[in-house]
mmCIF file with all atom_site columns, C-alpha atoms in Angstrom:
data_model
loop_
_atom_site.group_PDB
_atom_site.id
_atom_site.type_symbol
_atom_site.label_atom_id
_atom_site.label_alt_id
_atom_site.label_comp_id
_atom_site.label_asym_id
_atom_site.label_entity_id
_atom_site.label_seq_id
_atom_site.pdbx_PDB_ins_code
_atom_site.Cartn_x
_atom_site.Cartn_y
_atom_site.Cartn_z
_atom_site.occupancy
_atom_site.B_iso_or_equiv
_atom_site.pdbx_formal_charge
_atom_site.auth_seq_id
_atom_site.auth_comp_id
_atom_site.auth_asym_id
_atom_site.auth_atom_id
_atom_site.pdbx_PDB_model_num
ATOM 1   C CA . UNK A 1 1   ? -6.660  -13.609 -8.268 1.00 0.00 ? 1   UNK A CA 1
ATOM 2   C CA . UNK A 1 2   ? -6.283  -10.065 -7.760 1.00 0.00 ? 2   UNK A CA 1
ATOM 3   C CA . UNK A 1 3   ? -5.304  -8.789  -3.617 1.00 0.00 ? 3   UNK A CA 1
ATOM 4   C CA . UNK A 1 4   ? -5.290  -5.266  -2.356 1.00 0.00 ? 4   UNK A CA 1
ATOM 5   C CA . UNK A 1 5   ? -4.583  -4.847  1.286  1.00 0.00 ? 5   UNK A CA 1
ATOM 6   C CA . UNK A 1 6   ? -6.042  -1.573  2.588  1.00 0.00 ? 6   UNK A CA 1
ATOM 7   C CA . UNK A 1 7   ? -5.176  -0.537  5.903  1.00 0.00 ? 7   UNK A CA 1
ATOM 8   C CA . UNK A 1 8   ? -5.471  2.587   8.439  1.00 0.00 ? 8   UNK A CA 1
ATOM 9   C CA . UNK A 1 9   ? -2.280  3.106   10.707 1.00 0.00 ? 9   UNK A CA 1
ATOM 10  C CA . UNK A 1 10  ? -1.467  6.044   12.727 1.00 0.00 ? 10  UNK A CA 1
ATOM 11  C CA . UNK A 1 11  ? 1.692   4.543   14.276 1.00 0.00 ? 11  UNK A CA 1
ATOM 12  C CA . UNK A 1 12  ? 3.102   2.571   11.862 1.00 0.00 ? 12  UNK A CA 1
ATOM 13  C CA . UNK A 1 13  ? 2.159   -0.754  13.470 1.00 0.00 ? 13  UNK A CA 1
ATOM 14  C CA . UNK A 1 14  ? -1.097  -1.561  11.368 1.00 0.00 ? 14  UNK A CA 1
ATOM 15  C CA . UNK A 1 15  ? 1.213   -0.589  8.543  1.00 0.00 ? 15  UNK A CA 1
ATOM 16  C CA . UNK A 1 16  ? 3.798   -3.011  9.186  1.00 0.00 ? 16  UNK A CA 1
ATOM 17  C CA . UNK A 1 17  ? 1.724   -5.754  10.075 1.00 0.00 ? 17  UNK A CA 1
ATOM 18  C CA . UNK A 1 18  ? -0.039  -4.962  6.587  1.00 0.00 ? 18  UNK A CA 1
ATOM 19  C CA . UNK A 1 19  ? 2.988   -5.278  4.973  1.00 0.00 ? 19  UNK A CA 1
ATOM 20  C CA . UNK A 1 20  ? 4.277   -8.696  6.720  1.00 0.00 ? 20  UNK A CA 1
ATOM 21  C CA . UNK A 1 21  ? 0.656   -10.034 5.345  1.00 0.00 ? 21  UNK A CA 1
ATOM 22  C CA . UNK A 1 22  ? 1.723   -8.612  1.746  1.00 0.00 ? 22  UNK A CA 1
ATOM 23  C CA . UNK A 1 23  ? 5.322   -11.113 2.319  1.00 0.00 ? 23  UNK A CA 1
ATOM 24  C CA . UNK A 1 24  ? 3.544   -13.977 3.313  1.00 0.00 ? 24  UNK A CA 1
ATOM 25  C CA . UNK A 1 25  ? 1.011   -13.524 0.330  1.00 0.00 ? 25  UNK A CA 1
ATOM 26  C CA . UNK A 1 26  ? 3.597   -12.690 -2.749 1.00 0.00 ? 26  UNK A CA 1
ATOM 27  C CA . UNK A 1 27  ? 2.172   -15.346 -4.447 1.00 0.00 ? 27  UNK A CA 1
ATOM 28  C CA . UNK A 1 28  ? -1.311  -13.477 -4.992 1.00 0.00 ? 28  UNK A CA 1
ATOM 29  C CA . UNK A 1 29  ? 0.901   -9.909  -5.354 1.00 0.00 ? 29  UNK A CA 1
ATOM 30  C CA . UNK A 1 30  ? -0.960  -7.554  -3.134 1.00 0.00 ? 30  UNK A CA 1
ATOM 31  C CA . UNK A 1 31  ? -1.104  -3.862  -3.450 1.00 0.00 ? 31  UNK A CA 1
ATOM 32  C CA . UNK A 1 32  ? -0.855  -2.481  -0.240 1.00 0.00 ? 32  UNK A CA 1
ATOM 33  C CA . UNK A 1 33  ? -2.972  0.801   0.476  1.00 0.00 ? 33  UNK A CA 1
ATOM 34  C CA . UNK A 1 34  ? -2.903  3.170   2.764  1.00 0.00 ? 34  UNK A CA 1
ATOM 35  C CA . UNK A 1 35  ? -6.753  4.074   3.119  1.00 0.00 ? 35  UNK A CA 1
ATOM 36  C CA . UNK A 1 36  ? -5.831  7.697   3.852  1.00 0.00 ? 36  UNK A CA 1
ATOM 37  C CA . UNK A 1 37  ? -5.022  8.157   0.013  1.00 0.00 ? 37  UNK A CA 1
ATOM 38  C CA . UNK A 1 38  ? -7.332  4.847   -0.858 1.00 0.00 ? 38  UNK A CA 1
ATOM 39  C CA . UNK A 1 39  ? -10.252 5.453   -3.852 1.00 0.00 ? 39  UNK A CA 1
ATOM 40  C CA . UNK A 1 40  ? -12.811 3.363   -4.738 1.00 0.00 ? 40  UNK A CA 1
ATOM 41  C CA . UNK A 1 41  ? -10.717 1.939   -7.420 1.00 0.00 ? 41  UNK A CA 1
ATOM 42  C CA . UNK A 1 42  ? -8.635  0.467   -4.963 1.00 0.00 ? 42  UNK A CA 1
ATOM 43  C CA . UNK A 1 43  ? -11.460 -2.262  -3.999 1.00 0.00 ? 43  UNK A CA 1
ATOM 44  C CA . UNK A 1 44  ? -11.739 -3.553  -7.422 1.00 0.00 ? 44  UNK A CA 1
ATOM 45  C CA . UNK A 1 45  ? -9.743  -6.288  -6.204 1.00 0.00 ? 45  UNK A CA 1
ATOM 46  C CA . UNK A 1 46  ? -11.045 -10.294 -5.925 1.00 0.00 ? 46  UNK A CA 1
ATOM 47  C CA . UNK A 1 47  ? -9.481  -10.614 -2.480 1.00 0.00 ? 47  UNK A CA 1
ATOM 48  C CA . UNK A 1 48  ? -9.407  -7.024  -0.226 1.00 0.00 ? 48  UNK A CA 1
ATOM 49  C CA . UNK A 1 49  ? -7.637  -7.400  3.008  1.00 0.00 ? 49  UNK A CA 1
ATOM 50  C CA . UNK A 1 50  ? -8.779  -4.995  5.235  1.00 0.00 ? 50  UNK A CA 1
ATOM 51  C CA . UNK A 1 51  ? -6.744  -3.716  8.662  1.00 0.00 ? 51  UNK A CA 1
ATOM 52  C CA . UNK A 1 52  ? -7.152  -0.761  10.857 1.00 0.00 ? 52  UNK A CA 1
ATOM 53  C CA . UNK A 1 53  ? -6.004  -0.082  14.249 1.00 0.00 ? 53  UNK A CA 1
ATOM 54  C CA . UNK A 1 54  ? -8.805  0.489   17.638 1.00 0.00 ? 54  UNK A CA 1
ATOM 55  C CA . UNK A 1 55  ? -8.186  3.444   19.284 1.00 0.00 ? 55  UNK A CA 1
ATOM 56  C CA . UNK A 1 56  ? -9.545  5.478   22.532 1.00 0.00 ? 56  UNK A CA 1
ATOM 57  C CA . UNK A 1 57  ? -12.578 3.413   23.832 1.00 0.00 ? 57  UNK A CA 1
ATOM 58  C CA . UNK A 1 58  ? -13.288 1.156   21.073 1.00 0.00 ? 58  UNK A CA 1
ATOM 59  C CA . UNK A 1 59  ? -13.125 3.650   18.224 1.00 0.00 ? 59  UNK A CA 1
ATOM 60  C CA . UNK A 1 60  ? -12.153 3.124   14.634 1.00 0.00 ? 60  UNK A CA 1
ATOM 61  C CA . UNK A 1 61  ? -8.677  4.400   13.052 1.00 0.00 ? 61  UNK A CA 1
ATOM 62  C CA . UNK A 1 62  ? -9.245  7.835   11.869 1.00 0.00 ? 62  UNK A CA 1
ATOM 63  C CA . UNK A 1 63  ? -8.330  7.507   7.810  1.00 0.00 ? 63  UNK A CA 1
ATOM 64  C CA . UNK A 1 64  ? -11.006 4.826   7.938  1.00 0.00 ? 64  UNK A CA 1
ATOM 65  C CA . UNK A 1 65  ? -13.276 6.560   10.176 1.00 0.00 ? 65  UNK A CA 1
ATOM 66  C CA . UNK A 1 66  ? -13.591 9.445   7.303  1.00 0.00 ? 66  UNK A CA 1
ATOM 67  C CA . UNK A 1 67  ? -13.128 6.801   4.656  1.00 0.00 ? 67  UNK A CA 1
ATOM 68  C CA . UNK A 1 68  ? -16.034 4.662   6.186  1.00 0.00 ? 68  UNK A CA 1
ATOM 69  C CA . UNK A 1 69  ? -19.263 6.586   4.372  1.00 0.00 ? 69  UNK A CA 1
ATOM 70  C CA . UNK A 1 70  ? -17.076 5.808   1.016  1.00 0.00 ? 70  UNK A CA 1
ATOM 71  C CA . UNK A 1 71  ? -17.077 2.156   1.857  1.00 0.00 ? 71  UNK A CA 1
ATOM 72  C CA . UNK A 1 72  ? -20.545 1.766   2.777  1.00 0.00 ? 72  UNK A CA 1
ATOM 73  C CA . UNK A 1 73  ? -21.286 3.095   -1.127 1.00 0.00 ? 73  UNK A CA 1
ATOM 74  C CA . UNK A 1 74  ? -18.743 0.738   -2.779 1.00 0.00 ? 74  UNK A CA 1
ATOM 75  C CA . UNK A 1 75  ? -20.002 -2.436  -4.371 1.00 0.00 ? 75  UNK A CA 1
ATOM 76  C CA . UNK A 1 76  ? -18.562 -5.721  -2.338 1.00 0.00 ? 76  UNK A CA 1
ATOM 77  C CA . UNK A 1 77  ? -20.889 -8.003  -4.549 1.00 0.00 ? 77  UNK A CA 1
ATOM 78  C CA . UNK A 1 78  ? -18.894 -11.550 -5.350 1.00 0.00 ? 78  UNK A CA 1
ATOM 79  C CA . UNK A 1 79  ? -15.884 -10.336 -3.431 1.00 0.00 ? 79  UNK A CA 1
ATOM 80  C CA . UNK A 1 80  ? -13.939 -11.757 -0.811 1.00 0.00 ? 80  UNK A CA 1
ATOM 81  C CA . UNK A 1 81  ? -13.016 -9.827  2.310  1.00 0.00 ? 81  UNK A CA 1
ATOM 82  C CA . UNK A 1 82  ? -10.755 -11.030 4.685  1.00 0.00 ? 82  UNK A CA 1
ATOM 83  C CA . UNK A 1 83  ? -9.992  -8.730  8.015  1.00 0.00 ? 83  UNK A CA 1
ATOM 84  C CA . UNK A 1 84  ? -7.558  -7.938  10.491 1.00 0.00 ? 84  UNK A CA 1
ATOM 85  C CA . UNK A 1 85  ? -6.772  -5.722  12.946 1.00 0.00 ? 85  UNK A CA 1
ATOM 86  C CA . UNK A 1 86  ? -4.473  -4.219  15.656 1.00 0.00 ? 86  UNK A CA 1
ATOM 87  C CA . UNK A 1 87  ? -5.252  -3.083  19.297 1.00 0.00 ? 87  UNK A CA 1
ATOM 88  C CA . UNK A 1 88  ? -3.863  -3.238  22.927 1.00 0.00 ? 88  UNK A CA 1
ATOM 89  C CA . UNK A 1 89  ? -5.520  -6.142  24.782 1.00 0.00 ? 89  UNK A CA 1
ATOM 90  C CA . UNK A 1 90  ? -3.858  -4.801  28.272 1.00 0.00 ? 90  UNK A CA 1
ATOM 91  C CA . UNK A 1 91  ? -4.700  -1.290  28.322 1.00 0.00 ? 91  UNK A CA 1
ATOM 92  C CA . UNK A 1 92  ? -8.290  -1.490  26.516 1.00 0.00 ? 92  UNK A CA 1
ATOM 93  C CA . UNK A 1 93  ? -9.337  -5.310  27.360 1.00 0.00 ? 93  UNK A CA 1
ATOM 94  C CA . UNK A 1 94  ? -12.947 -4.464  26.920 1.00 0.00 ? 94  UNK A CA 1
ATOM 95  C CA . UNK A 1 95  ? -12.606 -3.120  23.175 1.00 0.00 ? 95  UNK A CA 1
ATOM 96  C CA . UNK A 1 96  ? -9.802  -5.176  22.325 1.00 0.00 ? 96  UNK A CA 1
ATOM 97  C CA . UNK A 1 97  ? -9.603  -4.914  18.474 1.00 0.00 ? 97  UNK A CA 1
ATOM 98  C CA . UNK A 1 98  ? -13.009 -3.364  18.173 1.00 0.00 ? 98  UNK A CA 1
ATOM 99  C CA . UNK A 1 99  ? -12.213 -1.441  14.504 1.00 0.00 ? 99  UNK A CA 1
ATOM 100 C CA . UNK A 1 100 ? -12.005 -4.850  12.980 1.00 0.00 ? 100 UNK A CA 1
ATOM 101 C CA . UNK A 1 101 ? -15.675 -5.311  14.387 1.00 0.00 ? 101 UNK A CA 1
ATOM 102 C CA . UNK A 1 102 ? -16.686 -1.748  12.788 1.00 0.00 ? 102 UNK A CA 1
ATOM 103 C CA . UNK A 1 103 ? -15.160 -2.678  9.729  1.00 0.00 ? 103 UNK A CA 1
ATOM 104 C CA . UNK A 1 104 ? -16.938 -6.288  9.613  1.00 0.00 ? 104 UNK A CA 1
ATOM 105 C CA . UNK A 1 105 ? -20.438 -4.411  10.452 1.00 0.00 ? 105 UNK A CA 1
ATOM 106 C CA . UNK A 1 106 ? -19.789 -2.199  7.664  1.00 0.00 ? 106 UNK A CA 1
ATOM 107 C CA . UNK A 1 107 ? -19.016 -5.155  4.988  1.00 0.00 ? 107 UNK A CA 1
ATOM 108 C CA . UNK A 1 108 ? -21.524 -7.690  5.644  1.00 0.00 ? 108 UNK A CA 1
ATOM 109 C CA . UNK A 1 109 ? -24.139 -8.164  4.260  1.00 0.00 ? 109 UNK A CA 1
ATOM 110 C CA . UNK A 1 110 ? -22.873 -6.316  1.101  1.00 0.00 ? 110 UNK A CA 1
ATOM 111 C CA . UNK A 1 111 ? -22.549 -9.553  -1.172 1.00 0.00 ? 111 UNK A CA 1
ATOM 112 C CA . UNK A 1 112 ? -19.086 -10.559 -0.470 1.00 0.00 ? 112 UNK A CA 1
ATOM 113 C CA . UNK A 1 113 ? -17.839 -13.355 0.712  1.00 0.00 ? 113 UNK A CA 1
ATOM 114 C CA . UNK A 1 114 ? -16.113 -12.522 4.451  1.00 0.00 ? 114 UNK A CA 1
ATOM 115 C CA . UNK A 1 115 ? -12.994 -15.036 5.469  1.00 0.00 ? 115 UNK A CA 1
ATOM 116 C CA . UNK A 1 116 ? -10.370 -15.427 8.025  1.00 0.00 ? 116 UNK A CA 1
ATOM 117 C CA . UNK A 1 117 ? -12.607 -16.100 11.359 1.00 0.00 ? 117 UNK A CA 1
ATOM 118 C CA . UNK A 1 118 ? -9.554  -16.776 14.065 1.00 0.00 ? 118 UNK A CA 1
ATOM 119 C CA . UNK A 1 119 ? -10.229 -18.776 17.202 1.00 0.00 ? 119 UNK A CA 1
ATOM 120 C CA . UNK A 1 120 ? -10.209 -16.444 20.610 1.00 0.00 ? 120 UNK A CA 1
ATOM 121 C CA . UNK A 1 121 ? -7.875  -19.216 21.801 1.00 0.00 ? 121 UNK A CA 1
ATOM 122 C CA . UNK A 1 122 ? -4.566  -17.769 23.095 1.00 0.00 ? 122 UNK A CA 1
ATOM 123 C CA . UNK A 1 123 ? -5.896  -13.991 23.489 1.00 0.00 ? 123 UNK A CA 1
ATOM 124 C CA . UNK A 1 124 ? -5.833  -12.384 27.050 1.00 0.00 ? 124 UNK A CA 1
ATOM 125 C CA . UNK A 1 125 ? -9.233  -9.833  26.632 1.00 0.00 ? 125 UNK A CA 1
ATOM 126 C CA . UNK A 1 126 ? -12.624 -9.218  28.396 1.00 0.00 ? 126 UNK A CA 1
ATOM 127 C CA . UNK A 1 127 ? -14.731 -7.941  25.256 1.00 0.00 ? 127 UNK A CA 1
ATOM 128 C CA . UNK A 1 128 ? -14.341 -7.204  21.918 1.00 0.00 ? 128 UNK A CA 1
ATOM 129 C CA . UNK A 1 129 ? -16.913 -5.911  19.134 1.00 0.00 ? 129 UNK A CA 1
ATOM 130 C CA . UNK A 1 130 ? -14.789 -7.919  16.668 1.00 0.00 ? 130 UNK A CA 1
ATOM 131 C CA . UNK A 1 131 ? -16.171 -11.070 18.125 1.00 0.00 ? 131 UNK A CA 1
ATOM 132 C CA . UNK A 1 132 ? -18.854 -12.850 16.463 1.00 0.00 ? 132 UNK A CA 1
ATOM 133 C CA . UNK A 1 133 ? -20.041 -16.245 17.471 1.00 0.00 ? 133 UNK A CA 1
ATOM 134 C CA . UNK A 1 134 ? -17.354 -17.087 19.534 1.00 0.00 ? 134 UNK A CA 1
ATOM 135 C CA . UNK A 1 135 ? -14.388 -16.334 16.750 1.00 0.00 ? 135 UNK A CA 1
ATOM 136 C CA . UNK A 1 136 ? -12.750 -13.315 16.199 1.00 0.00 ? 136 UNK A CA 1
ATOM 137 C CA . UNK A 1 137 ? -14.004 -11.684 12.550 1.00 0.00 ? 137 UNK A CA 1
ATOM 138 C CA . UNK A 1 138 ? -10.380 -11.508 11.693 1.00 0.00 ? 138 UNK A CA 1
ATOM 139 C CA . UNK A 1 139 ? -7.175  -11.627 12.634 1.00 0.00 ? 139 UNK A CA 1
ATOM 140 C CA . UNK A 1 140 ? -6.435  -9.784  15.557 1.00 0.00 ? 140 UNK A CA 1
ATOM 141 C CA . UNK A 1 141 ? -3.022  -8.505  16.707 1.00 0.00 ? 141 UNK A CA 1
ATOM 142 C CA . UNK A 1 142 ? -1.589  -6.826  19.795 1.00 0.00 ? 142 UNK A CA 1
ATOM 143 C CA . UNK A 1 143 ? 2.119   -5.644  18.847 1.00 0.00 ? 143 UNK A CA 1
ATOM 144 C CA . UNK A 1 144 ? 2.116   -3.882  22.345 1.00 0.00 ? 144 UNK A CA 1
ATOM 145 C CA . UNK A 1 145 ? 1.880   -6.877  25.177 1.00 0.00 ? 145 UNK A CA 1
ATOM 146 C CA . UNK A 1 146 ? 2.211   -9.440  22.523 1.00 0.00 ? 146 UNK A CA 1
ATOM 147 C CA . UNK A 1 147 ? 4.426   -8.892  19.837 1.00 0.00 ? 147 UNK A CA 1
ATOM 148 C CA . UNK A 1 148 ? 6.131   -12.120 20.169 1.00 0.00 ? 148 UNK A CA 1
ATOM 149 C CA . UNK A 1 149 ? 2.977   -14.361 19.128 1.00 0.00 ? 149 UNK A CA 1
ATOM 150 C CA . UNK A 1 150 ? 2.509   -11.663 15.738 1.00 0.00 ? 150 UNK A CA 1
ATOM 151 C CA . UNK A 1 151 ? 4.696   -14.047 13.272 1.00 0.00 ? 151 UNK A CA 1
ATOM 152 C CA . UNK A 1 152 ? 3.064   -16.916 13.742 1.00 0.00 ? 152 UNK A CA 1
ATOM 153 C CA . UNK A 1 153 ? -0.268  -15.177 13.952 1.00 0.00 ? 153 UNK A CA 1
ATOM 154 C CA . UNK A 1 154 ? 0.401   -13.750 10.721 1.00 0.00 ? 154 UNK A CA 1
ATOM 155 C CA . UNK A 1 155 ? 1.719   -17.062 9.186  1.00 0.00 ? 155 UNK A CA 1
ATOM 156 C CA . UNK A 1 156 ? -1.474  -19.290 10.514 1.00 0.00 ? 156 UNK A CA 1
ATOM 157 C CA . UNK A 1 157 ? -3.709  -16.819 9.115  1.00 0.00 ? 157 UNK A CA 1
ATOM 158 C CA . UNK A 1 158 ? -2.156  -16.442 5.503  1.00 0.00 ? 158 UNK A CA 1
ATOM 159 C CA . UNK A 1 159 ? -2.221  -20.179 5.579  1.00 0.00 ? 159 UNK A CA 1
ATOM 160 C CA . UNK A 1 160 ? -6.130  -20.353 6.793  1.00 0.00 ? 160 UNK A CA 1
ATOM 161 C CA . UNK A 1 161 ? -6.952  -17.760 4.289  1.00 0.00 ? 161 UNK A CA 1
ATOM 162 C CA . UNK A 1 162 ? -5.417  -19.970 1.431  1.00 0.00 ? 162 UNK A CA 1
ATOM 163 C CA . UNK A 1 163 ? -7.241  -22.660 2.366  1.00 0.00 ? 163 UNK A CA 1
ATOM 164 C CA . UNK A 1 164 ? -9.976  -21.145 2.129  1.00 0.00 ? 164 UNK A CA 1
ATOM 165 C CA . UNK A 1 165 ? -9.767  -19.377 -1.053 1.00 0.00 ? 165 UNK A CA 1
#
């Protein structure tokens, strides 16, 4: 199975959280994009990871924000999409990891196959767009008031989404 992780990261930390995905999944050999320089052949993987960053009030990264209109023309049909994202639960608790949400309203519905749903168990928020029945769309990461939950975050995730490959 072919894996591309795709991410938007304006400080680095979506980027390095995409890359500690890419180490825990060397067995499927993920290419790891930055979406800023991403094309459409870069979703011609099986398995596309996606991750972006929430910034101001709720709003999405700003490579994916321009990248977005791209996406929603890209064929998802018989893929499978797994998400994640970054954000500060402290400082924005009521849009806590909301660009994962943008990014799961943009892909479903588009014939793939979305996994990776993560429990809200554990999280300190009030709201979050990235929420949908209860479960978090994705993984969802806060390097800033939480770093020291992020490995084993990462590593229960990777696991989940092998499972359920």
């Amino acid at each position: 199975m072919k894996a591309t992780i795709i991410y938007g990261s304006t400080t680095d930390n979506t980027s390095n959280i995409a890359k500690q995905i890419a180490e825990a999944l060397v067995d499927y050999s993920p290419n790891v994009v930055d979406v800023s320089g991403a094309s459409e052949a870069d979703f011609a993987a099986d398995l596309l990871i996606l991750g972006t960053s929430t910034w101001g009030v709720g709003d999405l990264q700003d490579d994916w924000d321009s990248f977005l209109p791209t996406l929603e023309g890209i064929d998802l049909n018989g893929k499978t999409v797994a998400l994640f994202g970054v954000g500060d639960s402290a400082g924005y608790s009521d849009t806590f990891c909301d660009g994962v949400g943008i990014l799961f309203e943009a892909v479903k519905g588009k014939g793939c196959k979305i996994i990776g749903a993560v429990s809200t168990d554990g999280y300190s928020f009030d709201e979050s767009r990235a929420v949908v029945d209860g479960k978090f769309v994705g993984l969802a990461i806060d390097e800033d008031n939480e770093s020291s939950e992020t490995p084993g975050r990462i590593s229960n995730w990777v696991a989940q989404l092998k499972s359920e490959l």
